[in-house]
Coordinates of C-alpha atoms in Angstrom, one line a residue:
Chain H
M1 CA 7.4 -16.4 -14.8
D2 CA 9.8 -14.2 -16.8
A3 CA 9.8 -10.5 -16.3
A4 CA 8.3 -9.7 -19.7
K5 CA 5.3 -11.9 -19.0
A6 CA 4.8 -10.3 -15.6
R7 CA 5.1 -6.8 -17.2
Q8 CA 2.4 -7.9 -19.7
V9 CA 0.0 -8.9 -16.9
A10 CA 0.7 -5.6 -15.1
D11 CA 0.2 -3.5 -18.2
Q12 CA -3.1 -5.2 -18.8
S13 CA -4.5 -4.7 -15.3
V14 CA -3.2 -1.1 -15.1
G15 CA -4.5 -0.3 -18.5
L16 CA -8.0 -1.4 -17.5
L17 CA -7.9 0.7 -14.3
V18 CA -6.6 3.8 -16.1
D19 CA -9.0 3.6 -19.0
A20 CA -12.0 3.0 -16.7
W21 CA -10.9 5.9 -14.4
N22 CA -10.5 8.3 -17.3
A23 CA -14.0 7.3 -18.6
H24 CA -15.3 7.7 -15.0
D25 CA -16.9 4.3 -15.5
A26 CA -17.3 2.5 -12.1
D27 CA -18.5 -0.8 -13.7
A28 CA -15.5 -1.0 -16.0
F29 CA -13.2 -0.1 -13.1
A30 CA -14.6 -2.9 -11.0
Q31 CA -14.2 -5.4 -13.8
A32 CA -10.4 -5.2 -13.4
F33 CA -10.8 -6.9 -9.9
N34 CA -11.5 -10.4 -8.8
D35 CA -14.9 -11.3 -7.5
D36 CA -13.5 -11.3 -3.9
A37 CA -11.0 -8.5 -4.3
E38 CA -10.2 -5.9 -1.6
F39 CA -9.7 -2.2 -2.5
T40 CA -8.3 0.3 -0.1
N41 CA -8.1 4.0 -1.0
V42 CA -5.7 6.7 0.2
F43 CA -7.9 7.5 3.2
G44 CA -7.8 3.8 4.4
M45 CA -11.4 3.2 3.3
T46 CA -11.8 -0.5 2.1
A47 CA -14.4 -2.0 -0.3
F48 CA -14.8 -5.8 -0.2
G49 CA -15.6 -7.6 -3.5
R50 CA -16.1 -6.5 -7.1
D51 CA -19.6 -5.3 -6.6
E52 CA -18.8 -3.2 -3.6
I53 CA -15.7 -1.7 -5.4
G54 CA -18.1 -0.6 -8.2
Q55 CA -20.6 0.9 -5.8
F56 CA -17.7 2.6 -4.0
H57 CA -16.6 4.4 -7.1
A58 CA -19.9 5.2 -8.9
P59 CA -20.8 8.2 -6.8
I60 CA -17.3 9.7 -6.6
F61 CA -16.9 9.4 -10.4
Q62 CA -19.9 11.8 -10.5
T63 CA -18.5 14.2 -7.9
M64 CA -14.8 14.5 -6.8
F65 CA -13.4 12.7 -9.7
S66 CA -15.9 13.7 -12.5
E67 CA -13.3 15.7 -14.3
S68 CA -10.1 13.9 -13.2
T69 CA -7.6 12.1 -15.4
L70 CA -5.2 9.4 -14.2
E71 CA -1.8 8.7 -15.7
A72 CA 0.5 5.7 -14.9
L73 CA 4.0 7.2 -14.8
D74 CA 6.0 4.0 -13.9
I75 CA 5.1 0.4 -13.4
R76 CA 7.3 -2.2 -11.5
T77 CA 6.5 -5.9 -11.1
K78 CA 7.6 -8.5 -8.6
T79 CA 6.8 -12.1 -9.3
I80 CA 5.5 -13.8 -6.1
R81 CA 4.4 -17.1 -7.6
G82 CA 3.7 -18.3 -11.1
D83 CA 0.2 -17.1 -10.7
V84 CA 0.7 -14.2 -8.3
I85 CA 2.4 -10.9 -9.2
A86 CA 2.9 -7.7 -7.1
V87 CA 2.7 -4.5 -9.1
D88 CA 3.6 -1.0 -8.0
V89 CA 2.3 1.9 -10.1
H90 CA 3.5 5.5 -9.6
W91 CA 0.7 7.7 -10.9
A92 CA -0.3 11.3 -11.5
M93 CA -3.9 12.7 -11.3
R94 CA -5.1 16.0 -12.5
G95 CA -8.5 17.7 -12.3
A96 CA -9.8 16.1 -9.1
R97 CA -11.6 17.7 -6.2
D98 CA -11.1 16.6 -2.6
P99 CA -14.1 15.3 -0.6
H100 CA -14.8 18.8 0.7
G101 CA -15.2 20.0 -2.9
A102 CA -12.0 22.0 -3.0
P103 CA -9.7 21.7 -6.1
W104 CA -7.1 18.9 -5.3
P105 CA -3.8 20.1 -6.8
E106 CA -2.0 17.7 -9.1
R107 CA -1.7 14.5 -7.1
R108 CA 1.2 12.0 -7.2
G109 CA 0.7 8.6 -5.7
L110 CA 1.5 5.0 -5.6
M111 CA -0.9 2.1 -6.1
S112 CA 0.2 -1.4 -5.1
L113 CA -1.7 -4.4 -6.6
V114 CA -1.6 -8.1 -6.1
C115 CA -2.7 -9.7 -9.3
T116 CA -3.6 -13.4 -9.5
N117 CA -4.5 -15.9 -12.2
D118 CA -7.4 -18.3 -11.5
G119 CA -6.4 -20.7 -14.3
E120 CA -8.0 -18.7 -17.1
H121 CA -7.8 -15.0 -16.3
W122 CA -5.6 -12.5 -14.5
G123 CA -7.4 -10.1 -12.1
I124 CA -6.6 -7.9 -9.2
A125 CA -6.9 -9.6 -5.7
T126 CA -5.9 -6.5 -3.6
M127 CA -5.2 -2.9 -4.3
H128 CA -3.9 -0.2 -1.9
N129 CA -3.5 3.4 -2.9
L130 CA -1.2 6.0 -1.4
D131 CA -1.0 9.8 -1.9
L132 CA 2.7 10.7 -1.9
P133 CA 3.7 13.8 0.1
D134 CA 5.8 16.4 -1.7
T135 CA 9.3 15.2 -2.4
A136 CA 10.9 17.4 0.3
M137 CA 10.2 14.7 3.0
A138 CA 11.8 11.9 1.0
Q139 CA 14.8 14.2 0.2
A140 CA 15.2 15.1 3.8
Q141 CA 15.1 11.4 4.8
E142 CA 17.7 10.6 2.2
V143 CA 20.1 13.1 3.8
L144 CA 19.6 11.4 7.2
Q145 CA 20.3 8.0 5.6
S146 CA 23.5 9.1 3.8
T147 CA 25.3 10.6 6.8
Chain B
M1 CA -5.7 -22.1 4.6
D2 CA -8.2 -21.4 7.3
A3 CA -8.6 -17.9 8.7
A4 CA -7.1 -18.8 12.1
K5 CA -3.9 -20.1 10.5
A6 CA -3.7 -17.0 8.3
R7 CA -4.1 -14.8 11.4
Q8 CA -1.4 -16.8 13.2
V9 CA 1.0 -16.1 10.3
A10 CA 0.1 -12.4 10.3
D11 CA 0.5 -12.1 14.1
Q12 CA 3.9 -13.6 13.8
S13 CA 5.2 -11.3 11.1
V14 CA 3.6 -8.2 12.6
G15 CA 4.9 -9.1 16.0
L16 CA 8.5 -9.3 14.6
L17 CA 8.1 -5.9 13.0
V18 CA 6.6 -4.2 16.0
D19 CA 9.1 -5.6 18.5
A20 CA 12.0 -4.7 16.2
W21 CA 10.7 -1.2 15.7
N22 CA 10.2 -0.6 19.4
A23 CA 13.8 -1.8 20.1
H24 CA 15.0 0.4 17.2
D25 CA 16.8 -2.6 15.9
A26 CA 17.3 -2.5 12.1
D27 CA 18.8 -6.0 11.9
A28 CA 15.8 -7.5 13.7
F29 CA 13.4 -5.5 11.6
A30 CA 15.0 -6.8 8.4
Q31 CA 14.8 -10.4 9.6
A32 CA 11.1 -10.3 9.2
F33 CA 11.6 -10.0 5.4
N34 CA 12.4 -12.5 2.7
D35 CA 15.9 -12.3 1.2
D36 CA 14.5 -10.7 -1.9
A37 CA 11.7 -8.6 -0.3
E38 CA 10.7 -5.1 -1.3
F39 CA 9.9 -2.4 1.3
T40 CA 8.2 0.9 0.4
N41 CA 7.8 3.6 3.0
V42 CA 5.1 6.4 3.3
F43 CA 7.2 8.7 1.1
G44 CA 7.3 6.1 -1.7
M45 CA 11.0 5.3 -1.1
T46 CA 11.8 1.6 -1.8
A47 CA 14.5 -0.7 -0.4
F48 CA 15.2 -3.9 -2.3
G49 CA 16.2 -7.0 -0.4
R50 CA 16.7 -7.8 3.3
D51 CA 20.1 -6.3 3.5
E52 CA 19.0 -3.0 2.0
I53 CA 15.9 -3.0 4.2
G54 CA 18.2 -3.2 7.2
Q55 CA 20.6 -0.5 5.9
F56 CA 17.6 1.7 5.1
H57 CA 16.3 1.6 8.7
A58 CA 19.6 1.6 10.7
P59 CA 20.2 5.4 10.4
I60 CA 16.6 6.5 10.9
F61 CA 16.3 4.3 14.1
Q62 CA 19.1 6.6 15.4
T63 CA 17.4 9.8 14.3
M64 CA 13.8 10.4 13.4
F65 CA 12.5 7.2 15.0
S66 CA 15.0 6.9 18.0
E67 CA 12.3 7.6 20.5
S68 CA 9.3 6.3 18.6
T69 CA 6.9 3.5 19.5
L70 CA 4.8 1.5 17.1
E71 CA 1.5 -0.2 18.0
A72 CA -0.6 -2.5 15.8
L73 CA -4.2 -1.4 16.3
D74 CA -6.0 -3.9 13.9
I75 CA -4.8 -6.8 11.7
R76 CA -6.8 -8.1 8.8
T77 CA -5.8 -11.1 6.6
K78 CA -6.7 -12.2 3.1
T79 CA -5.5 -15.6 1.9
I80 CA -4.3 -15.4 -1.7
R81 CA -2.8 -18.9 -2.0
G82 CA -2.0 -21.6 0.5
D83 CA 1.5 -20.1 0.8
V84 CA 0.6 -16.4 0.1
I85 CA -1.3 -14.2 2.5
A86 CA -2.1 -10.4 2.3
V87 CA -2.1 -8.6 5.6
D88 CA -3.4 -5.1 6.4
V89 CA -2.3 -3.6 9.7
H90 CA -3.7 -0.3 11.0
W91 CA -1.1 1.2 13.3
A92 CA -0.4 4.2 15.6
M93 CA 3.1 5.7 16.2
R94 CA 4.1 8.1 18.9
G95 CA 7.3 9.9 19.6
A96 CA 8.7 10.2 16.1
R97 CA 10.3 13.2 14.4
D98 CA 9.8 14.0 10.7
P99 CA 12.8 14.0 8.4
H100 CA 13.3 17.7 9.0
G101 CA 13.6 17.0 12.8
A102 CA 10.2 18.5 13.8
P103 CA 8.0 16.5 16.2
W104 CA 5.7 14.3 14.2
P105 CA 2.3 14.3 15.9
E106 CA 0.8 10.9 16.7
R107 CA 0.6 9.2 13.4
R108 CA -2.0 6.7 12.2
G109 CA -1.3 4.6 9.2
L110 CA -1.8 1.4 7.3
M111 CA 0.9 -1.1 6.4
S112 CA 0.1 -3.8 3.8
L113 CA 2.1 -6.9 3.6
V114 CA 2.4 -9.9 1.3
C115 CA 3.6 -12.8 3.3
T116 CA 4.9 -16.0 1.7
N117 CA 6.0 -19.5 2.8
D118 CA 9.1 -20.9 1.1
G119 CA 8.3 -24.5 2.3
E120 CA 9.9 -24.0 5.7
H121 CA 9.3 -20.4 6.9
W122 CA 6.9 -17.5 6.5
G123 CA 8.4 -14.2 5.6
I124 CA 7.4 -10.8 4.2
A125 CA 7.7 -10.6 0.4
T126 CA 6.5 -7.0 0.0
M127 CA 5.5 -4.2 2.4
H128 CA 4.0 -0.8 1.7
N129 CA 3.3 1.8 4.3
L130 CA 0.8 4.6 4.2
D131 CA 0.2 7.6 6.5
L132 CA -3.5 8.1 6.9
P133 CA -4.7 11.7 6.7
D134 CA -7.1 12.9 9.5
T135 CA -10.4 11.2 9.4
A136 CA -12.3 14.3 8.1
M137 CA -11.4 13.4 4.5
A138 CA -12.7 9.9 4.8
Q139 CA -15.9 11.1 6.5
A140 CA -16.5 13.7 3.8
Q141 CA -16.1 11.1 1.1
E142 CA -18.6 8.8 2.9
V143 CA -21.1 11.6 2.7
L144 CA -20.6 11.8 -1.1
Q145 CA -21.0 8.1 -1.3
S146 CA -24.2 7.9 0.7
T147 CA -26.2 10.6 -1.2

């Protein structure tokens, strides 16, 4: 698959996720996933299958994330097979609250997807999400690696 | 592919990573990856290709991770294609220092791999690593999701 096609697939899946997130619509969010997909959040909690992914998000779209907005900052693709693509998405989120109810300062993170084509449609097979720490840790590690 | 075969593939790749980590051997660590693999660490830093993955780890195995030990606590597989497997590994690390040189308390995390077979060998195509926050956040989110 050429890079432009892979990018088109990635943009479609990421667009579905971002639009559903910003509408706080758990059903629409789940529709981006395959029937047997696996979703793992930043705390290492996993939901198995599209239905469970929807059920996982419905209550938190009414609470911690009810006023949150998600933005995709950067999308990178890696073609694994003609019908399998890995996608990395750097993102920013504003307006969230953490699970204890405290305001969650602007978050930066990285979601990694494996998207597959079943012969007719592309969908997400696995997603993992990661909160990035402040950039001071990465910068300090870069110093260690450059000496 | 049956689950036992997928687990065998996962155990092999994870075993290579863990053994190389505990020997602080960057070349051996890189050998677990495909030539064109992508590795992303817990800070969102990415190394592209086996050579760069080795160069990325060599200096930090001499510094922040020189006395660290890695343990795989739990391994879960998901077969994507006959020659593509997703692997989640919950891990614990002891004895590390953070990039600023401060002792890094026992870490718990989650590495997610995509392993592929090129017709002869299995190797890692992508790896993402994630530091898990303390379990209080996940427990508080579970309360939100159960009400």
